[in-house]
PDB file of C-alpha atoms and ligand atoms in Angstrom:
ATOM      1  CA  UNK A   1       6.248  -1.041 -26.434  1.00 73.00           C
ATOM      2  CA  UNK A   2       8.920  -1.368 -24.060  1.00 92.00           C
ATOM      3  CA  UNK A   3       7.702  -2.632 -20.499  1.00 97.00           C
ATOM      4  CA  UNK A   4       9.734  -5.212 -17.949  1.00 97.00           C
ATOM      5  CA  UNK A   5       5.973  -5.605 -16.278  1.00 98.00           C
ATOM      6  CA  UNK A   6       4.430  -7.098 -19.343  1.00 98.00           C
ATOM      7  CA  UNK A   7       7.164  -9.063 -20.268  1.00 97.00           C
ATOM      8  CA  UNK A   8       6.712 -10.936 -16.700  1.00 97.00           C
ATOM      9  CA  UNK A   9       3.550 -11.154 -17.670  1.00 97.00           C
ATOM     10  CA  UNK A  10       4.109 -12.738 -20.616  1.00 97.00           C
ATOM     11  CA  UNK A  11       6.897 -14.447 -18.950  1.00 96.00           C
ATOM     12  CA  UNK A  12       9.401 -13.170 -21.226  1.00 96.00           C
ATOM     13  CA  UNK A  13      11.462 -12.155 -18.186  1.00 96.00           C
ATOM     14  CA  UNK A  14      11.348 -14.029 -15.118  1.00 96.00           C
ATOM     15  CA  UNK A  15      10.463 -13.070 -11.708  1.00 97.00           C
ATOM     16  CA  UNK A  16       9.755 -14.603  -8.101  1.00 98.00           C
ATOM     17  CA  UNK A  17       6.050 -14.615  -8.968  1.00 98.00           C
ATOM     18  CA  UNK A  18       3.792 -14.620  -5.106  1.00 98.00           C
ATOM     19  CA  UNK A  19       0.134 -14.687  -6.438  1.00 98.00           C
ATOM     20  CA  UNK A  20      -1.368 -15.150  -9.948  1.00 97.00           C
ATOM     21  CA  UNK A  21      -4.943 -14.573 -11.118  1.00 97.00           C
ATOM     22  CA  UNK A  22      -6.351 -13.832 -14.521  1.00 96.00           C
ATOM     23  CA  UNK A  23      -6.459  -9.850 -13.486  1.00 97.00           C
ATOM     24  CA  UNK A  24      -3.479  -9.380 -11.794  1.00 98.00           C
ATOM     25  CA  UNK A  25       0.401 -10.706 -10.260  1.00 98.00           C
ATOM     26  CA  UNK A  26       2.244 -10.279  -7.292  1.00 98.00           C
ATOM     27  CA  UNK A  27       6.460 -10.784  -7.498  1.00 98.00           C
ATOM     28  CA  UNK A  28       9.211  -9.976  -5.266  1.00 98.00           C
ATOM     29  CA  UNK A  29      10.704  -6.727  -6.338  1.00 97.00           C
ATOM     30  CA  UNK A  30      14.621  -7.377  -7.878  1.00 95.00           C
ATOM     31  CA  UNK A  31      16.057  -4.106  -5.987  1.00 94.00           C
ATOM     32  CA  UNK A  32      13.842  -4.260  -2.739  1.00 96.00           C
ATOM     33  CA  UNK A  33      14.124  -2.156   0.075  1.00 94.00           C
ATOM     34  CA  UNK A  34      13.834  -4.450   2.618  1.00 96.00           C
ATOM     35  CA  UNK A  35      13.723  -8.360   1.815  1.00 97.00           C
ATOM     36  CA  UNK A  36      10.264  -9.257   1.054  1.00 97.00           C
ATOM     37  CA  UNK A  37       9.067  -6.315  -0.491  1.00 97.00           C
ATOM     38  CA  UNK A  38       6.662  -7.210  -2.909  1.00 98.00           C
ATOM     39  CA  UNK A  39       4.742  -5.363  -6.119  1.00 98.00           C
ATOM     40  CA  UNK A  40       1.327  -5.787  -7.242  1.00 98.00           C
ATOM     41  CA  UNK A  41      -0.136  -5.612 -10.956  1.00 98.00           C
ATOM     42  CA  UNK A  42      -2.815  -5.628 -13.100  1.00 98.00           C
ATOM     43  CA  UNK A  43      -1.831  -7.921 -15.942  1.00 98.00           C
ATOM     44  CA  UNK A  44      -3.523  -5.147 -18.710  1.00 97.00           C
ATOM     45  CA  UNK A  45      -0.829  -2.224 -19.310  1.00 98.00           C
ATOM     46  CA  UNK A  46      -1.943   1.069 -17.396  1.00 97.00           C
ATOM     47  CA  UNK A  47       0.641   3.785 -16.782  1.00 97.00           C
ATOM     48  CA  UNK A  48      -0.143   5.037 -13.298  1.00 97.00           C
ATOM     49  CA  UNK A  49      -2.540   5.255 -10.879  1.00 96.00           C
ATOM     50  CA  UNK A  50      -4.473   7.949 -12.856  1.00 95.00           C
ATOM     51  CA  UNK A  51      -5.138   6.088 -15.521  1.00 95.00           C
ATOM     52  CA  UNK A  52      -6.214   2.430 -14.110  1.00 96.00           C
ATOM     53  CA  UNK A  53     -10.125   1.674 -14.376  1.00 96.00           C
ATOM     54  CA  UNK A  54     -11.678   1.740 -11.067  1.00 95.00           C
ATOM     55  CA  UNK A  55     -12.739  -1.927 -11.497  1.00 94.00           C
ATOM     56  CA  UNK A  56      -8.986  -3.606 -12.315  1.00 95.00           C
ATOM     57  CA  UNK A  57      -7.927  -0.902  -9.146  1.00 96.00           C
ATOM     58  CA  UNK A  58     -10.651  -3.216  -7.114  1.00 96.00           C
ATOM     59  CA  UNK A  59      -9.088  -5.802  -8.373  1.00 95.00           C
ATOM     60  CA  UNK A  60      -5.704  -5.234  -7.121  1.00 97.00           C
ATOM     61  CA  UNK A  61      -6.295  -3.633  -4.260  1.00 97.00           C
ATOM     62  CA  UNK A  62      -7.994  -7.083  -3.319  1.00 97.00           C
ATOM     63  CA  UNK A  63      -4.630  -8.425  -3.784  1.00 98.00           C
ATOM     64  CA  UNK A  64      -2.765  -6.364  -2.073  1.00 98.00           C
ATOM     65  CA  UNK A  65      -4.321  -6.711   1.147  1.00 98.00           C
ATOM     66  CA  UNK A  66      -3.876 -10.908   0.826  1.00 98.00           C
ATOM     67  CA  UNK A  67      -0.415 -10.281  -0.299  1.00 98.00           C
ATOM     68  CA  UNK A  68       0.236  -7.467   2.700  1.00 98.00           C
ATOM     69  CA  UNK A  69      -1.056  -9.786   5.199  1.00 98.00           C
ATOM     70  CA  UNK A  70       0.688 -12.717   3.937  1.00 98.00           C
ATOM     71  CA  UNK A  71       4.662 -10.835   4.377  1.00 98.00           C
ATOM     72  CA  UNK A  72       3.292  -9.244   7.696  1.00 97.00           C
ATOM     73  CA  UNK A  73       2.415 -12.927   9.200  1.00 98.00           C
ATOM     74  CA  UNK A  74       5.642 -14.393   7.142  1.00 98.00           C
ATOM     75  CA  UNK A  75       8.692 -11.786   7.816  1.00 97.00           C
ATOM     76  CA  UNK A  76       6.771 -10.883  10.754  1.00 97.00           C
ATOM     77  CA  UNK A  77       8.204  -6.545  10.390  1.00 98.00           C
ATOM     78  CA  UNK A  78       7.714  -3.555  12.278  1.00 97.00           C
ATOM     79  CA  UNK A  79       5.352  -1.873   9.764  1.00 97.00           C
ATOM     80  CA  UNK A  80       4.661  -2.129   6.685  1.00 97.00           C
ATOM     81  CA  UNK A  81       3.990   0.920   3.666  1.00 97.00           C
ATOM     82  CA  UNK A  82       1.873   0.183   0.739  1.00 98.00           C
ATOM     83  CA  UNK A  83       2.195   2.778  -1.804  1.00 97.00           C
ATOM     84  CA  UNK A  84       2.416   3.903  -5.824  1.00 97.00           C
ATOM     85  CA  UNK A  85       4.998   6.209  -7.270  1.00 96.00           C
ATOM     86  CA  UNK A  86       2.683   8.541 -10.042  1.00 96.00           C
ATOM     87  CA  UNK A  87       5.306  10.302 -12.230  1.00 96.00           C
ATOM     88  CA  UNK A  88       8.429  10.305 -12.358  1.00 96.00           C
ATOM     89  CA  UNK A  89       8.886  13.652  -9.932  1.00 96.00           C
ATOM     90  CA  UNK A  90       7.218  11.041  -7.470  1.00 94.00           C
ATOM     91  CA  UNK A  91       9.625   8.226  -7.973  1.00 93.00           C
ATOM     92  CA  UNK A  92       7.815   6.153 -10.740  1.00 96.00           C
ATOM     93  CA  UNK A  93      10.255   3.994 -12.902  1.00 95.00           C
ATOM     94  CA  UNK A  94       8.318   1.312 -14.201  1.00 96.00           C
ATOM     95  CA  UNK A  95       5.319   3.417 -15.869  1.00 97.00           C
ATOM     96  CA  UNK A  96       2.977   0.155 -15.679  1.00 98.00           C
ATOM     97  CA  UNK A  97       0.619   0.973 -12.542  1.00 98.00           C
ATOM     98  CA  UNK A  98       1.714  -0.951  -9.437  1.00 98.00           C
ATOM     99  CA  UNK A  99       1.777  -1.028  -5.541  1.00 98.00           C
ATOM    100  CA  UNK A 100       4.730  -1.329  -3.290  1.00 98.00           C
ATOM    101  CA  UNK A 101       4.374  -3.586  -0.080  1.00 98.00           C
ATOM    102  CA  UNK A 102       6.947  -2.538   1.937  1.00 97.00           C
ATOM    103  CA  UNK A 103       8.128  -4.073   4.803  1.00 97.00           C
ATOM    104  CA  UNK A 104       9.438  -1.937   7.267  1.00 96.00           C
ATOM    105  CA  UNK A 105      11.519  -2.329  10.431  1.00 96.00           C
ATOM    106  CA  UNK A 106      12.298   0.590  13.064  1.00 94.00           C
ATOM    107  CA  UNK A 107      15.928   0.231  11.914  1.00 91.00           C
ATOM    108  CA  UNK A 108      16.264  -0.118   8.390  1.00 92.00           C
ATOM    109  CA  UNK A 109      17.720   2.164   5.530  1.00 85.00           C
ATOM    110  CA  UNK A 110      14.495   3.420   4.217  1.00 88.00           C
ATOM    111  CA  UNK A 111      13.909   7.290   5.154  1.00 84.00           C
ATOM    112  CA  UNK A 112      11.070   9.262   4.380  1.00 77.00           C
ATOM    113  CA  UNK A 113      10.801  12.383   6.260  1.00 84.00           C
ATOM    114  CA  UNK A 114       8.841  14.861   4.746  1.00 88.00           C
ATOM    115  CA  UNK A 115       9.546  18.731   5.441  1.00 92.00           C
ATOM    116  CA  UNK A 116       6.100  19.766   6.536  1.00 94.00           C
ATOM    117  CA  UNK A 117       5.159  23.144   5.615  1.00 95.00           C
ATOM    118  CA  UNK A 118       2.230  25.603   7.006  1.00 95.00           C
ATOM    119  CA  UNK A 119      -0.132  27.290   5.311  1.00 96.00           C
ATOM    120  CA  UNK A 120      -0.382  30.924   4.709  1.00 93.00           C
ATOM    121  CA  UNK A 121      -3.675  32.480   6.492  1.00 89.00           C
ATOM    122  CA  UNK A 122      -6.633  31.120   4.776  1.00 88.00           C
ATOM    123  CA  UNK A 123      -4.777  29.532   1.866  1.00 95.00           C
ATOM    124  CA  UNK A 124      -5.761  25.664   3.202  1.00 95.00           C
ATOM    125  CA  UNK A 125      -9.383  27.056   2.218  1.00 95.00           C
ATOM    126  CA  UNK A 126      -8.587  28.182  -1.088  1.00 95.00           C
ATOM    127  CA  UNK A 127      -6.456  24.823  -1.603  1.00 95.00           C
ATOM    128  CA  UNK A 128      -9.433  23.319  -0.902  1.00 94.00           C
ATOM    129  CA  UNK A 129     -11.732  25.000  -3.117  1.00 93.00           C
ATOM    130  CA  UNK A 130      -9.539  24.374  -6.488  1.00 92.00           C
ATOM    131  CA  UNK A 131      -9.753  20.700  -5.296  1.00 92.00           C
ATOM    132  CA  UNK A 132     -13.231  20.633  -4.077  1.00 92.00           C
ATOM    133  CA  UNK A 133     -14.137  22.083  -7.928  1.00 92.00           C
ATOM    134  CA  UNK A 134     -12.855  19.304  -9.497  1.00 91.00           C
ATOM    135  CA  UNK A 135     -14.531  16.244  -7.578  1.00 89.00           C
ATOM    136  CA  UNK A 136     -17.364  15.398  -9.717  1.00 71.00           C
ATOM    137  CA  UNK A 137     -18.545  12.786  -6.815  1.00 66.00           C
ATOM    138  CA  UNK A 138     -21.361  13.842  -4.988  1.00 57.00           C
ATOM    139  CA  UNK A 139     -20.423  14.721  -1.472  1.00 51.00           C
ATOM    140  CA  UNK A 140     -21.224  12.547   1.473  1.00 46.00           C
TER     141      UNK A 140
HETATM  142 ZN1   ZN B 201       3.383  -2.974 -19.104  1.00 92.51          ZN
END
């Protein structure tokens, strides 16, 4: 299998590596949107965000707030977005599961300005319900 994540894992390719623990790495992304943007990955091959078991998600999530608070207090930006691409309708490139940190400045190059729609009468409801029938959670 073809996958640029695993190979820095198995540092077959190399990478400006930020945080390392036996679950999961942190490294500066090659093409970033602003300087300091940063990825985060669980060191065992998942494809998205779907598919990643709840405990390696702990896992990095853990890391991604240490490595989020680490470029806010170090490049000091205006905001920061921490977010995962799932598919490649959504953006995905590298299908190995991974979060963006993004840091973000009131001026920079990155746009992402949705056209909101409305919904149609009661059609939030029945969005709702098709959703609602598929959480197997018990409701809080
Ligand atoms: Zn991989």
């Amino acid at each position: 299998m073809d996958c640029i994540f695993c190979d820095i894992i198995e540092k077959k390719s190399k990478a400006e590596v930020l945080f390392e623990n036996k679950s999961v790495i942190s490294f500066l992304d090659i093409r970033p949107v602003n300087y300091g943007h940063a990825l985060v990955i669980p060191k065992n091959h998942y494809i998205d965000f779907l598919s990643i078991p709840l405990i390696e998600l702990n896992n990095i999530i853990e890391v991604t707030q240490k490595i989020s608070y680490a470029i806010n207090k170090s490049i000091n930006p205006d905001g920061l977005n921490v977010i995962t691409n799932n598919g490649q309708a959504a953006g995905q490139s590298v299908f190995h599961f991974h979060f963006h940190i993004i840091p973000r400045f009131y001026k920079d190059s990155f746009t992402f300005k949705p056209v909101l729609k409305n919904y149609e009468r009661d059609s939030i409801t029945e969005f709702a319900e098709i959703i609602r029938s598929e959480i197997k959670l018990e409701r809080v």
